GROMACS .gro file of C-alpha atoms in nm:
model
  261
    1MET     CA    1   0.000   0.000   0.000
    2LEU     CA    2   0.275   0.245   0.099
    3ALA     CA    3   0.457   0.157  -0.218
    4MET     CA    4   0.152   0.237  -0.430
    5ARG     CA    5   0.108   0.572  -0.258
    6GLY     CA    6   0.472   0.652  -0.313
    7MET     CA    7   0.436   0.563  -0.679
    8GLY     CA    8   0.135   0.795  -0.705
    9VAL     CA    9   0.330   1.083  -0.552
   10ARG     CA   10   0.616   1.027  -0.796
   11VAL     CA   11   0.370   1.032  -1.089
   12LEU     CA   12   0.222   1.363  -0.969
   13LEU     CA   13   0.568   1.517  -0.930
   14HIS     CA   14   0.654   1.401  -1.278
   15LEU     CA   15   0.338   1.556  -1.419
   16GLN     CA   16   0.412   1.885  -1.245
   17ARG     CA   17   0.763   1.895  -1.386
   18THR     CA   18   0.658   1.809  -1.742
   19SER     CA   19   0.345   2.028  -1.761
   20GLY     CA   20   0.453   2.318  -1.542
   21THR     CA   21   0.121   2.308  -1.356
   22SER     CA   22   0.027   2.195  -1.012
   23VAL     CA   23  -0.210   1.904  -1.001
   24GLY     CA   24  -0.365   1.797  -0.671
   25VAL     CA   25  -0.497   1.458  -0.588
   26ALA     CA   26  -0.837   1.601  -0.506
   27SER     CA   27  -0.859   1.764  -0.848
   28LEU     CA   28  -0.841   1.426  -1.013
   29ARG     CA   29  -1.155   1.312  -0.839
   30THR     CA   30  -1.504   1.424  -0.964
   31HIS     CA   31  -1.796   1.422  -0.725
   32PRO     CA   32  -2.119   1.263  -0.860
   33SER     CA   33  -2.312   1.590  -0.804
   34GLN     CA   34  -2.064   1.769  -1.026
   35LEU     CA   35  -2.118   1.513  -1.295
   36CYS     CA   36  -2.499   1.576  -1.281
   37GLN     CA   37  -2.439   1.949  -1.303
   38ILE     CA   38  -2.217   1.906  -1.605
   39ARG     CA   39  -2.476   1.688  -1.776
   40SER     CA   40  -2.755   1.939  -1.703
   41GLN     CA   41  -2.551   2.223  -1.844
   42SER     CA   42  -2.468   2.028  -2.156
   43GLN     CA   43  -2.835   1.934  -2.198
   44GLY     CA   44  -2.980   2.278  -2.099
   45SER     CA   45  -3.302   2.402  -2.268
   46ASP     CA   46  -3.291   2.644  -2.558
   47PRO     CA   47  -3.415   2.995  -2.448
   48LEU     CA   48  -3.562   3.060  -2.796
   49ASN     CA   49  -3.762   2.737  -2.785
   50ALA     CA   50  -3.904   2.827  -2.443
   51THR     CA   51  -4.010   3.173  -2.570
   52VAL     CA   52  -4.187   3.021  -2.869
   53LYS     CA   53  -4.375   2.778  -2.648
   54LEU     CA   54  -4.482   3.062  -2.413
   55ARG     CA   55  -4.604   3.274  -2.702
   56THR     CA   56  -4.794   2.980  -2.844
   57ARG     CA   57  -4.972   2.921  -2.515
   58LEU     CA   58  -5.057   3.292  -2.489
   59LEU     CA   59  -5.193   3.296  -2.845
   60VAL     CA   60  -5.410   2.992  -2.782
   61SER     CA   61  -5.542   3.150  -2.461
   62LEU     CA   62  -5.622   3.476  -2.641
   63LEU     CA   63  -5.799   3.299  -2.925
   64PHE     CA   64  -6.002   3.091  -2.683
   65GLY     CA   65  -6.093   3.393  -2.470
   66GLY     CA   66  -6.180   3.598  -2.779
   67GLY     CA   67  -6.406   3.321  -2.902
   68LEU     CA   68  -6.591   3.313  -2.572
   69LEU     CA   69  -6.627   3.692  -2.573
   70GLY     CA   70  -6.755   3.690  -2.930
   71ALA     CA   71  -7.008   3.418  -2.851
   72TRP     CA   72  -7.131   3.613  -2.548
   73ALA     CA   73  -7.164   3.932  -2.752
   74TYR     CA   74  -7.365   3.751  -3.020
   75VAL     CA   75  -7.599   3.594  -2.763
   76HIS     CA   76  -7.645   3.933  -2.596
   77TRP     CA   77  -7.721   4.097  -2.933
   78GLU     CA   78  -7.972   3.824  -3.020
   79LYS     CA   79  -8.142   3.871  -2.684
   80GLN     CA   80  -8.173   4.247  -2.739
   81GLN     CA   81  -8.314   4.191  -3.088
   82ARG     CA   82  -8.570   3.943  -2.955
   83GLN     CA   83  -8.675   4.180  -2.676
   84TRP     CA   84  -8.706   4.469  -2.922
   85ARG     CA   85  -8.925   4.261  -3.157
   86GLN     CA   86  -9.143   4.153  -2.866
   87ARG     CA   87  -9.171   4.512  -2.742
   88THR     CA   88  -9.264   4.638  -3.088
   89GLU     CA   89  -9.528   4.369  -3.128
   90GLN     CA   90  -9.674   4.456  -2.788
   91LEU     CA   91  -9.693   4.823  -2.883
   92ARG     CA   92  -9.868   4.737  -3.207
   93LYS     CA   93 -10.125   4.534  -3.016
   94VAL     CA   94 -10.186   4.825  -2.782
   95ALA     CA   95 -10.287   5.028  -3.088
   96LEU     CA   96 -10.211   5.350  -2.900
   97GLY     CA   97 -10.152   5.656  -3.114
   98GLN     CA   98 -10.148   5.461  -3.438
   99GLY     CA   99 -10.408   5.681  -3.596
  100THR     CA  100 -10.351   6.019  -3.752
  101PHE     CA  101 -10.468   6.370  -3.673
  102SER     CA  102 -10.518   6.694  -3.861
  103LEU     CA  103 -10.499   7.007  -3.645
  104VAL     CA  104 -10.394   7.371  -3.667
  105ASP     CA  105 -10.077   7.493  -3.495
  106HIS     CA  106 -10.028   7.817  -3.302
  107THR     CA  107  -9.921   7.998  -3.622
  108GLY     CA  108 -10.239   7.899  -3.809
  109ARG     CA  109 -10.074   7.627  -4.017
  110ARG     CA  110 -10.252   7.296  -4.076
  111ARG     CA  111 -10.053   7.005  -3.932
  112THR     CA  112 -10.095   6.628  -3.952
  113LYS     CA  113  -9.920   6.346  -3.775
  114GLN     CA  114  -9.721   6.276  -4.092
  115ASP     CA  115  -9.549   6.614  -4.051
  116PHE     CA  116  -9.370   6.478  -3.744
  117LEU     CA  117  -9.265   6.140  -3.882
  118GLY     CA  118  -8.888   6.110  -3.866
  119SER     CA  119  -8.872   6.307  -3.540
  120TRP     CA  120  -8.876   6.206  -3.177
  121VAL     CA  121  -9.182   6.362  -3.013
  122LEU     CA  122  -9.282   6.435  -2.654
  123LEU     CA  123  -9.656   6.500  -2.655
  124TYR     CA  124  -9.880   6.645  -2.385
  125PHE     CA  125 -10.257   6.704  -2.379
  126GLY     CA  126 -10.383   6.996  -2.167
  127PHE     CA  127 -10.544   7.339  -2.185
  128THR     CA  128 -10.422   7.696  -2.150
  129HIS     CA  129 -10.657   7.789  -1.863
  130CYS     CA  130 -10.521   7.512  -1.645
  131PRO     CA  131 -10.414   7.680  -1.318
  132ASP     CA  132 -10.111   7.470  -1.221
  133ILE     CA  133 -10.085   7.108  -1.342
  134CYS     CA  134 -10.050   7.179  -1.714
  135PRO     CA  135  -9.787   7.455  -1.667
  136ASP     CA  136  -9.592   7.226  -1.432
  137GLU     CA  137  -9.601   6.936  -1.677
  138LEU     CA  138  -9.503   7.154  -1.972
  139ASP     CA  139  -9.219   7.303  -1.767
  140LYS     CA  140  -9.102   6.948  -1.693
  141LEU     CA  141  -9.135   6.845  -2.058
  142SER     CA  142  -8.942   7.155  -2.168
  143ALA     CA  143  -8.667   7.087  -1.913
  144ALA     CA  144  -8.630   6.728  -2.036
  145VAL     CA  145  -8.598   6.847  -2.396
  146ALA     CA  146  -8.339   7.105  -2.287
  147VAL     CA  147  -8.134   6.834  -2.116
  148LEU     CA  148  -8.140   6.621  -2.430
  149ASP     CA  149  -8.045   6.923  -2.642
  150GLN     CA  150  -7.716   6.942  -2.453
  151ASP     CA  151  -7.606   6.609  -2.602
  152ALA     CA  152  -7.500   6.684  -2.958
  153SER     CA  153  -7.490   6.313  -3.042
  154LEU     CA  154  -7.869   6.284  -2.999
  155PRO     CA  155  -8.132   6.392  -3.250
  156PRO     CA  156  -8.355   6.683  -3.147
  157VAL     CA  157  -8.686   6.611  -2.975
  158GLN     CA  158  -8.999   6.788  -3.092
  159PRO     CA  159  -9.228   6.896  -2.804
  160LEU     CA  160  -9.601   6.907  -2.887
  161PHE     CA  161  -9.899   7.044  -2.693
  162ILE     CA  162 -10.253   6.947  -2.801
  163THR     CA  163 -10.537   7.126  -2.632
  164VAL     CA  164 -10.835   6.944  -2.486
  165ASP     CA  165 -11.029   7.272  -2.468
  166PRO     CA  166 -11.076   7.389  -2.828
  167GLU     CA  167 -11.364   7.616  -2.726
  168ARG     CA  168 -11.125   7.860  -2.555
  169ASP     CA  169 -10.787   7.756  -2.699
  170GLY     CA  170 -10.784   7.906  -3.045
  171VAL     CA  171 -10.472   7.999  -3.242
  172PRO     CA  172 -10.412   8.336  -3.064
  173ALA     CA  173 -10.448   8.177  -2.718
  174LEU     CA  174 -10.204   7.900  -2.807
  175ALA     CA  175  -9.957   8.149  -2.958
  176ARG     CA  176  -9.945   8.341  -2.630
  177TYR     CA  177  -9.928   8.025  -2.419
  178VAL     CA  178  -9.641   7.837  -2.588
  179LYS     CA  179  -9.408   8.137  -2.551
  180ASP     CA  180  -9.368   8.050  -2.182
  181PHE     CA  181  -9.210   7.712  -2.253
  182HIS     CA  182  -8.949   7.550  -2.479
  183PRO     CA  183  -8.889   7.757  -2.795
  184ARG     CA  184  -8.961   7.454  -3.017
  185LEU     CA  185  -9.294   7.378  -2.850
  186ILE     CA  186  -9.577   7.361  -3.102
  187GLY     CA  187  -9.935   7.414  -2.985
  188LEU     CA  188 -10.216   7.238  -3.174
  189THR     CA  189 -10.590   7.301  -3.180
  190GLY     CA  190 -10.887   7.244  -3.408
  191THR     CA  191 -11.258   7.185  -3.408
  192PRO     CA  192 -11.407   6.994  -3.115
  193GLU     CA  193 -11.436   6.685  -3.334
  194GLU     CA  194 -11.077   6.710  -3.459
  195VAL     CA  195 -10.942   6.753  -3.106
  196LYS     CA  196 -11.155   6.465  -2.977
  197HIS     CA  197 -11.029   6.242  -3.258
  198ALA     CA  198 -10.664   6.321  -3.178
  199GLY     CA  199 -10.718   6.248  -2.809
  200ARG     CA  200 -10.906   5.928  -2.877
  201ASP     CA  201 -10.603   5.778  -3.053
  202TYR     CA  202 -10.406   5.818  -2.729
  203ARG     CA  203 -10.696   5.722  -2.503
  204VAL     CA  204 -10.698   6.067  -2.350
  205TYR     CA  205 -10.976   6.137  -2.104
  206ALA     CA  206 -11.110   6.495  -2.106
  207SER     CA  207 -11.430   6.626  -1.946
  208PRO     CA  208 -11.517   6.995  -1.897
  209GLY     CA  209 -11.650   7.078  -1.551
  210PRO     CA  210 -11.942   7.306  -1.467
  211LYS     CA  211 -11.905   7.676  -1.546
  212ASP     CA  212 -11.885   7.931  -1.269
  213GLN     CA  213 -12.056   8.275  -1.264
  214ASP     CA  214 -11.788   8.415  -1.493
  215GLY     CA  215 -11.826   8.131  -1.741
  216ASP     CA  216 -11.494   7.984  -1.644
  217TYR     CA  217 -11.448   7.613  -1.599
  218ILE     CA  218 -11.185   7.346  -1.541
  219VAL     CA  219 -11.126   7.052  -1.774
  220ASP     CA  220 -11.061   6.723  -1.602
  221HIS     CA  221 -10.821   6.526  -1.823
  222SER     CA  222 -10.547   6.264  -1.836
  223ILE     CA  223 -10.207   6.383  -1.716
  224LEU     CA  224  -9.946   6.201  -1.918
  225ILE     CA  225  -9.649   6.285  -2.139
  226TYR     CA  226  -9.621   6.050  -2.439
  227LEU     CA  227  -9.301   5.954  -2.621
  228LEU     CA  228  -9.336   5.884  -2.993
  229SER     CA  229  -9.065   5.727  -3.209
  230PRO     CA  230  -8.967   5.860  -3.553
  231ASP     CA  231  -9.203   5.595  -3.692
  232GLY     CA  232  -9.490   5.766  -3.514
  233LEU     CA  233  -9.520   5.467  -3.281
  234PHE     CA  234  -9.600   5.516  -2.915
  235LEU     CA  235  -9.301   5.399  -2.709
  236ASP     CA  236  -9.350   5.517  -2.352
  237TYR     CA  237  -9.536   5.751  -2.121
  238TYR     CA  238  -9.447   5.953  -1.811
  239ASN     CA  239  -9.681   6.046  -1.529
  240ARG     CA  240  -9.655   6.324  -1.274
  241MET     CA  241  -9.417   6.122  -1.057
  242LYS     CA  242  -9.144   6.132  -1.324
  243SER     CA  243  -8.890   6.414  -1.307
  244SER     CA  244  -8.743   6.589  -1.609
  245GLU     CA  245  -8.412   6.406  -1.552
  246GLN     CA  246  -8.587   6.068  -1.545
  247ILE     CA  247  -8.775   6.150  -1.864
  248ALA     CA  248  -8.453   6.260  -2.035
  249ASP     CA  249  -8.276   5.939  -1.928
  250SER     CA  250  -8.563   5.727  -2.057
  251VAL     CA  251  -8.577   5.908  -2.391
  252ARG     CA  252  -8.199   5.876  -2.427
  253ASN     CA  253  -8.218   5.500  -2.367
  254HIS     CA  254  -8.497   5.463  -2.621
  255MET     CA  255  -8.293   5.655  -2.876
  256ARG     CA  256  -7.989   5.433  -2.827
  257SER     CA  257  -8.186   5.109  -2.860
  258TYR     CA  258  -8.414   5.231  -3.139
  259GLN     CA  259  -8.426   5.054  -3.474
  260ARG     CA  260  -8.630   5.194  -3.758
  261LEU     CA  261  -8.918   4.975  -3.869
   0.00000   0.00000   0.00000
C-alpha cells in the first residue's frame, strides 16, 4: 500500500515537472453531483424554444378567450333583438296613437301626424286655462328636452302640446301660451271633433266641468307625457311622478336602442 502511494506521488511530481502546472490529488476526483451538473448544463433548454412555447400558449389563450367573448356578444345581441321585436309587437297590439290627426298649430298652419314622422316627439294634452298642473307638466317636458339638447350626439326632440279645450284655446291663445315654454314647443288646436279624434287615438280622457258665474271652468283630463318614435309609434309615457331628468334618461335609452321599422 505504501509503495503504491509513493508511486502515485512520484507520478504527480513528474506531471508537475513536465506540464509546469500543479495538479492535486483532489482535483483528479469528480464528485457525482458535479457530474450531474455538467450533464444538465450540456443538456440545458434552448431559451428561444421556451419563448416560442410561451407565445404559443398565450396565443391559444387569447384565441379561446376571444371566441368566448364573441359568442357572449352575439348571444347578448340576439337577446336584445328578440326583446325589441317583442316590445314592438306589444306596442302594435296596444294600438295607441297609431291613428292620424289633422290640427292647426299656433301659427295657423294645418298640421298632420305625418309632418312629425322622422322626429322624436314628446306629446302632452292639456289646456291653456289650467291653473297649475299643465304649466308644471309643460315646464317638466321643456326641461327634459333642454337636457337632451345638450347632447350633440342625440337627434332633437320635438315637443307638442294638443289642447283638450278647443272652445277657448284658439290659435291666438295658443300662440301666447307656448311662448312661456321650450322655444320649439308647437301648440295644436282644431274643431271639437278634430281635437276629440286626436285624443281618442291616445286614449286621453277629457271632461269639462261646470261653469262658474264668470263662465270659467276646469277641464278634467289625463295627465301624461307621451313619447313617440320617428315611426310615429307610441313607445313610452311619463306620469306626474317622473322628473325631467328621469324623462330625459328614458328618452336617451330609447334613442340608443331604437331601430327603424
